[in-house]
Amino acid sequence: MTRHPTDTPQFYLTAPAPCPYLDGRQERKVFTHLVGSKAQTLNEVLTQGGFRRSQNIAYRPACEDCKACVSVRVRVDDFRWTRAFRRLRRKNADIIGTAAAPAPSSQQYDLFRHYLDARHADGGMSDMTVLDYAMMVEDTHVETMLVEYRKRGPDSFLNGRGDGPLLAVALTDMLSDGLSMVYSFFDPDRRSRSLGTHLILDHIERARALGLPYVYLGYWVRGSPKMDYKSRFQPQELLGPEGWVPAPPTDEDNPPTGQ
């Protein structure tokens, strides 16, 4: 059985593989294991340094000739609610998100499969089984929550839970300086609700309520249309050679439809 050190992290480099964001490019990643009693602290340091988490692995791009992947975090206290964002918030006022410990369910997996088949049928996660999904949710040594989104029911104001079909799910790490959105998925048939955007707006409000300054959105990839939506959440910071710096503002006033 392979054993991983729990006190001093060791870092490894993957072999080159086709880039999922930019055609004709190759990607490599540096990664380490998040295990043991220091996993939470290590996850915090690495997330602030541009790493992302997948199960008990923290990774970041390590491509020799490309720096297109840039870590992004939203500044919560200064977040700009555009007219389009406010309209979307009103449209989705009948949705409530309930946070709980990360535990998989058959409803989650059904929605996850529907989302993958509709939005990422040719992606690297397209062949994930129910066991793979359970591992994605449960295999963690860090502080994580799973937020389920449903329509408000008659008792929601009492129990804080939604009612009816599952609309969206977000797997989110809790850090001392923010919330890191590890992975999210939603009902692709409800395009008018822009559920992907709604999940980010909801996390911004959750971070504000917790007194946390940032929401980490992962990587923005210049030249990748599927990542353009991340630039809409302003003001934000980008991680560069000199650390986190303010991103150039955008004049966009419309969240991406269907995100």
Short mmCIF file of C-alpha atoms in Angstrom, two decimals:
data_model
loop_
_atom_site.label_atom_id
_atom_site.label_comp_id
_atom_site.label_asym_id
_atom_site.label_seq_id
_atom_site.Cartn_x
_atom_site.Cartn_y
_atom_site.Cartn_z
CA MET A 1 0.00 0.00 0.00
CA THR A 2 1.35 3.41 -0.92
CA ARG A 3 1.79 5.75 2.05
CA HIS A 4 2.00 9.51 1.71
CA PRO A 5 3.85 11.71 4.22
CA THR A 6 1.46 13.79 6.29
CA ASP A 7 3.85 16.38 7.78
CA THR A 8 6.07 17.46 4.88
CA PRO A 9 4.31 17.62 1.50
CA GLN A 10 6.06 16.17 -1.52
CA PHE A 11 5.31 17.57 -4.96
CA TYR A 12 5.12 15.65 -8.22
CA LEU A 13 4.90 16.60 -11.90
CA THR A 14 2.49 14.96 -14.34
CA ALA A 15 3.40 13.88 -17.85
CA PRO A 16 2.28 16.15 -20.72
CA ALA A 17 -1.36 15.73 -21.77
CA PRO A 18 -3.70 17.57 -24.17
CA CYS A 19 -4.89 20.88 -22.72
CA PRO A 20 -8.68 20.86 -22.04
CA TYR A 21 -8.96 24.62 -22.61
CA LEU A 22 -6.72 25.59 -25.54
CA ASP A 23 -6.59 23.52 -28.73
CA GLY A 24 -3.21 22.25 -29.77
CA ARG A 25 -1.58 22.89 -26.39
CA GLN A 26 -0.12 20.45 -23.91
CA GLU A 27 -0.55 20.78 -20.15
CA ARG A 28 1.44 19.60 -17.16
CA LYS A 29 0.51 19.91 -13.51
CA VAL A 30 2.40 19.94 -10.25
CA PHE A 31 0.51 18.25 -7.44
CA THR A 32 0.70 17.04 -3.87
CA HIS A 33 -1.49 15.06 -1.48
CA LEU A 34 -3.74 16.72 1.09
CA VAL A 35 -3.73 14.16 3.88
CA GLY A 36 -3.15 14.04 7.59
CA SER A 37 -3.68 16.53 10.39
CA LYS A 38 -2.10 19.41 8.47
CA ALA A 39 -4.23 19.01 5.35
CA GLN A 40 -6.45 22.00 6.14
CA THR A 41 -3.52 24.34 6.72
CA LEU A 42 -1.76 23.10 3.60
CA ASN A 43 -4.92 23.51 1.53
CA GLU A 44 -5.22 27.11 2.71
CA VAL A 45 -1.62 27.97 1.82
CA LEU A 46 -1.79 26.24 -1.55
CA THR A 47 -5.17 27.74 -2.51
CA GLN A 48 -3.81 31.20 -1.73
CA GLY A 49 -0.85 30.26 -3.93
CA GLY A 50 -2.96 29.32 -6.94
CA PHE A 51 -3.57 25.60 -6.38
CA ARG A 52 -6.93 23.88 -6.82
CA ARG A 53 -8.25 20.84 -4.99
CA SER A 54 -9.63 17.60 -6.42
CA GLN A 55 -10.43 15.00 -3.74
CA ASN A 56 -7.25 14.74 -1.65
CA ILE A 57 -5.02 16.22 -4.35
CA ALA A 58 -3.93 19.86 -4.69
CA TYR A 59 -2.64 20.83 -8.12
CA ARG A 60 -1.75 23.77 -10.31
CA PRO A 61 -0.61 24.16 -13.94
CA ALA A 62 3.12 23.83 -14.59
CA CYS A 63 3.26 24.29 -18.35
CA GLU A 64 6.69 25.28 -19.68
CA ASP A 65 5.64 27.59 -22.53
CA CYS A 66 2.19 28.78 -21.45
CA LYS A 67 0.93 30.94 -18.59
CA ALA A 68 -2.69 31.22 -19.76
CA CYS A 69 -4.20 29.76 -16.57
CA VAL A 70 -4.54 32.54 -13.99
CA SER A 71 -6.03 32.10 -10.52
CA VAL A 72 -9.01 34.38 -9.81
CA ARG A 73 -10.67 35.49 -6.60
CA VAL A 74 -13.55 37.93 -6.11
CA ARG A 75 -13.30 40.73 -3.55
CA VAL A 76 -16.47 40.20 -1.55
CA ASP A 77 -16.80 43.52 0.29
CA ASP A 78 -16.38 45.53 -2.91
CA PHE A 79 -18.40 43.28 -5.20
CA ARG A 80 -20.32 45.25 -7.81
CA TRP A 81 -23.94 44.22 -8.21
CA THR A 82 -24.64 45.16 -11.82
CA ARG A 83 -28.18 45.63 -13.06
CA ALA A 84 -28.01 42.22 -14.71
CA PHE A 85 -26.85 40.54 -11.52
CA ARG A 86 -29.63 42.21 -9.54
CA ARG A 87 -32.20 41.04 -12.08
CA LEU A 88 -30.87 37.49 -11.84
CA ARG A 89 -31.01 37.60 -8.05
CA ARG A 90 -34.67 38.62 -8.19
CA LYS A 91 -35.45 35.91 -10.74
CA ASN A 92 -33.92 33.25 -8.50
CA ALA A 93 -35.32 34.58 -5.23
CA ASP A 94 -37.46 31.42 -5.06
CA ILE A 95 -34.32 29.24 -4.78
CA ILE A 96 -32.64 28.44 -1.47
CA GLY A 97 -29.27 26.80 -0.92
CA THR A 98 -28.77 24.46 2.03
CA ALA A 99 -25.22 23.77 3.24
CA ALA A 100 -24.34 20.44 4.82
CA ALA A 101 -21.44 18.05 5.29
CA PRO A 102 -20.17 16.53 2.01
CA ALA A 103 -22.31 13.42 1.55
CA PRO A 104 -23.25 12.07 -1.91
CA SER A 105 -26.79 11.07 -2.88
CA SER A 106 -28.50 9.42 -5.85
CA GLN A 107 -30.28 12.72 -6.66
CA GLN A 108 -26.95 14.50 -6.81
CA TYR A 109 -25.47 11.89 -9.12
CA ASP A 110 -28.49 11.95 -11.45
CA LEU A 111 -28.18 15.73 -11.77
CA PHE A 112 -24.41 15.45 -12.15
CA ARG A 113 -24.79 12.97 -15.02
CA HIS A 114 -27.44 15.11 -16.72
CA TYR A 115 -25.16 18.13 -16.43
CA LEU A 116 -22.12 16.29 -17.85
CA ASP A 117 -24.08 14.75 -20.72
CA ALA A 118 -25.52 18.13 -21.70
CA ARG A 119 -22.53 20.40 -21.13
CA HIS A 120 -19.33 18.31 -21.03
CA ALA A 121 -20.03 15.08 -22.91
CA ASP A 122 -16.49 15.01 -24.33
CA GLY A 123 -14.76 16.17 -21.15
CA GLY A 124 -12.44 14.29 -18.86
CA MET A 125 -15.21 13.63 -16.31
CA SER A 126 -17.74 12.24 -18.76
CA ASP A 127 -17.18 8.60 -17.78
CA MET A 128 -17.41 9.10 -14.01
CA THR A 129 -19.41 6.40 -12.27
CA VAL A 130 -21.52 6.80 -9.15
CA LEU A 131 -18.54 5.54 -7.14
CA ASP A 132 -16.27 8.12 -8.77
CA TYR A 133 -18.77 10.82 -7.87
CA ALA A 134 -18.96 9.63 -4.27
CA MET A 135 -15.17 9.77 -4.02
CA MET A 136 -15.14 13.31 -5.47
CA VAL A 137 -17.46 14.43 -2.68
CA GLU A 138 -16.28 12.35 0.28
CA ASP A 139 -12.54 11.90 -0.28
CA THR A 140 -11.28 14.96 1.57
CA HIS A 141 -9.21 15.77 4.65
CA VAL A 142 -10.11 19.48 4.60
CA GLU A 143 -13.09 21.52 5.76
CA THR A 144 -15.66 21.24 2.99
CA MET A 145 -19.36 21.79 2.58
CA LEU A 146 -21.89 20.68 -0.01
CA VAL A 147 -24.62 23.20 -0.89
CA GLU A 148 -27.83 21.88 -2.44
CA TYR A 149 -30.16 24.30 -4.22
CA ARG A 150 -33.91 23.75 -4.50
CA LYS A 151 -36.99 25.93 -4.79
CA ARG A 152 -38.30 27.40 -1.56
CA GLY A 153 -41.05 25.33 0.07
CA PRO A 154 -43.81 26.23 2.53
CA ASP A 155 -41.56 25.40 5.50
CA SER A 156 -38.32 26.90 4.20
CA PHE A 157 -38.61 29.95 6.43
CA LEU A 158 -38.66 27.58 9.41
CA ASN A 159 -36.15 24.86 8.53
CA GLY A 160 -33.96 26.75 6.05
CA ARG A 161 -34.25 23.97 3.47
CA GLY A 162 -35.65 23.94 -0.05
CA ASP A 163 -38.26 21.61 -1.46
CA GLY A 164 -38.76 19.69 -4.68
CA PRO A 165 -36.26 18.62 -7.37
CA LEU A 166 -32.56 19.32 -6.95
CA LEU A 167 -31.57 22.29 -9.17
CA ALA A 168 -27.86 22.74 -8.46
CA VAL A 169 -25.00 21.60 -6.22
CA ALA A 170 -21.77 23.28 -5.14
CA LEU A 171 -18.83 21.57 -3.44
CA THR A 172 -16.99 24.30 -1.56
CA ASP A 173 -13.92 24.46 0.67
CA MET A 174 -14.01 26.75 3.69
CA LEU A 175 -10.81 28.76 4.21
CA SER A 176 -9.80 31.34 6.79
CA ASP A 177 -9.93 34.08 4.14
CA GLY A 178 -12.75 32.90 1.90
CA LEU A 179 -14.75 30.22 0.15
CA SER A 180 -13.15 28.17 -2.62
CA MET A 181 -15.61 26.76 -5.15
CA VAL A 182 -14.15 23.34 -5.90
CA TYR A 183 -16.83 22.07 -8.29
CA SER A 184 -20.43 22.91 -9.12
CA PHE A 185 -23.11 21.60 -11.44
CA PHE A 186 -26.73 22.40 -12.19
CA ASP A 187 -29.81 21.54 -14.24
CA PRO A 188 -28.84 22.47 -17.82
CA ASP A 189 -32.48 22.60 -18.91
CA ARG A 190 -33.16 25.74 -16.85
CA ARG A 191 -31.11 28.12 -18.96
CA SER A 192 -33.16 31.20 -18.17
CA ARG A 193 -32.12 30.96 -14.53
CA SER A 194 -28.36 31.12 -15.31
CA LEU A 195 -27.79 28.78 -12.39
CA GLY A 196 -24.00 28.75 -12.68
CA THR A 197 -23.94 32.50 -12.22
CA HIS A 198 -26.47 32.25 -9.40
CA LEU A 199 -24.23 29.84 -7.50
CA ILE A 200 -21.33 32.29 -7.60
CA LEU A 201 -23.54 35.20 -6.50
CA ASP A 202 -24.87 33.05 -3.65
CA HIS A 203 -21.33 32.19 -2.54
CA ILE A 204 -20.39 35.87 -2.56
CA GLU A 205 -23.31 36.53 -0.21
CA ARG A 206 -22.36 33.52 1.96
CA ALA A 207 -18.79 34.77 2.26
CA ARG A 208 -20.04 38.24 3.16
CA ALA A 209 -22.29 36.81 5.89
CA LEU A 210 -19.30 34.89 7.30
CA GLY A 211 -17.05 37.95 7.22
CA LEU A 212 -14.73 36.36 4.64
CA PRO A 213 -13.05 38.66 2.11
CA TYR A 214 -12.74 36.37 -0.93
CA VAL A 215 -14.48 33.82 -3.12
CA TYR A 216 -11.95 31.74 -5.08
CA LEU A 217 -13.18 30.83 -8.58
CA GLY A 218 -10.28 28.72 -9.80
CA TYR A 219 -8.60 29.49 -13.11
CA TRP A 220 -9.41 32.03 -15.75
CA VAL A 221 -7.89 31.00 -19.08
CA ARG A 222 -7.17 33.73 -21.63
CA GLY A 223 -8.44 32.65 -25.04
CA SER A 224 -10.86 30.02 -23.69
CA PRO A 225 -14.52 31.03 -24.28
CA LYS A 226 -15.75 28.60 -21.61
CA MET A 227 -13.84 30.65 -19.00
CA ASP A 228 -14.92 34.14 -20.09
CA TYR A 229 -17.74 34.28 -17.54
CA LYS A 230 -15.32 34.53 -14.62
CA SER A 231 -14.24 38.03 -15.65
CA ARG A 232 -17.81 39.31 -15.05
CA PHE A 233 -17.50 39.16 -11.26
CA GLN A 234 -15.82 42.43 -10.34
CA PRO A 235 -13.77 43.64 -8.65
CA GLN A 236 -11.49 40.65 -8.59
CA GLU A 237 -7.84 39.83 -8.13
CA LEU A 238 -5.51 37.78 -10.31
CA LEU A 239 -2.48 35.86 -9.06
CA GLY A 240 0.72 36.89 -10.81
CA PRO A 241 4.48 36.71 -10.20
CA GLU A 242 4.21 39.54 -7.65
CA GLY A 243 1.23 38.01 -5.83
CA TRP A 244 -2.46 38.92 -5.98
CA VAL A 245 -3.11 42.10 -7.97
CA PRO A 246 -6.34 43.89 -8.99
CA ALA A 247 -7.76 42.70 -12.32
CA PRO A 248 -8.58 45.26 -15.02
CA PRO A 249 -12.24 46.31 -14.68
CA THR A 250 -14.80 45.25 -17.24
CA ASP A 251 -17.79 47.17 -18.57
CA GLU A 252 -19.88 44.04 -18.90
CA ASP A 253 -23.32 44.33 -17.34
CA ASN A 254 -24.70 40.95 -18.35
CA PRO A 255 -24.00 37.60 -16.70
CA PRO A 256 -23.38 34.75 -19.15
CA THR A 257 -26.62 33.05 -20.11
CA GLY A 258 -26.70 29.43 -19.01
CA GLN A 259 -23.61 29.60 -16.81
#
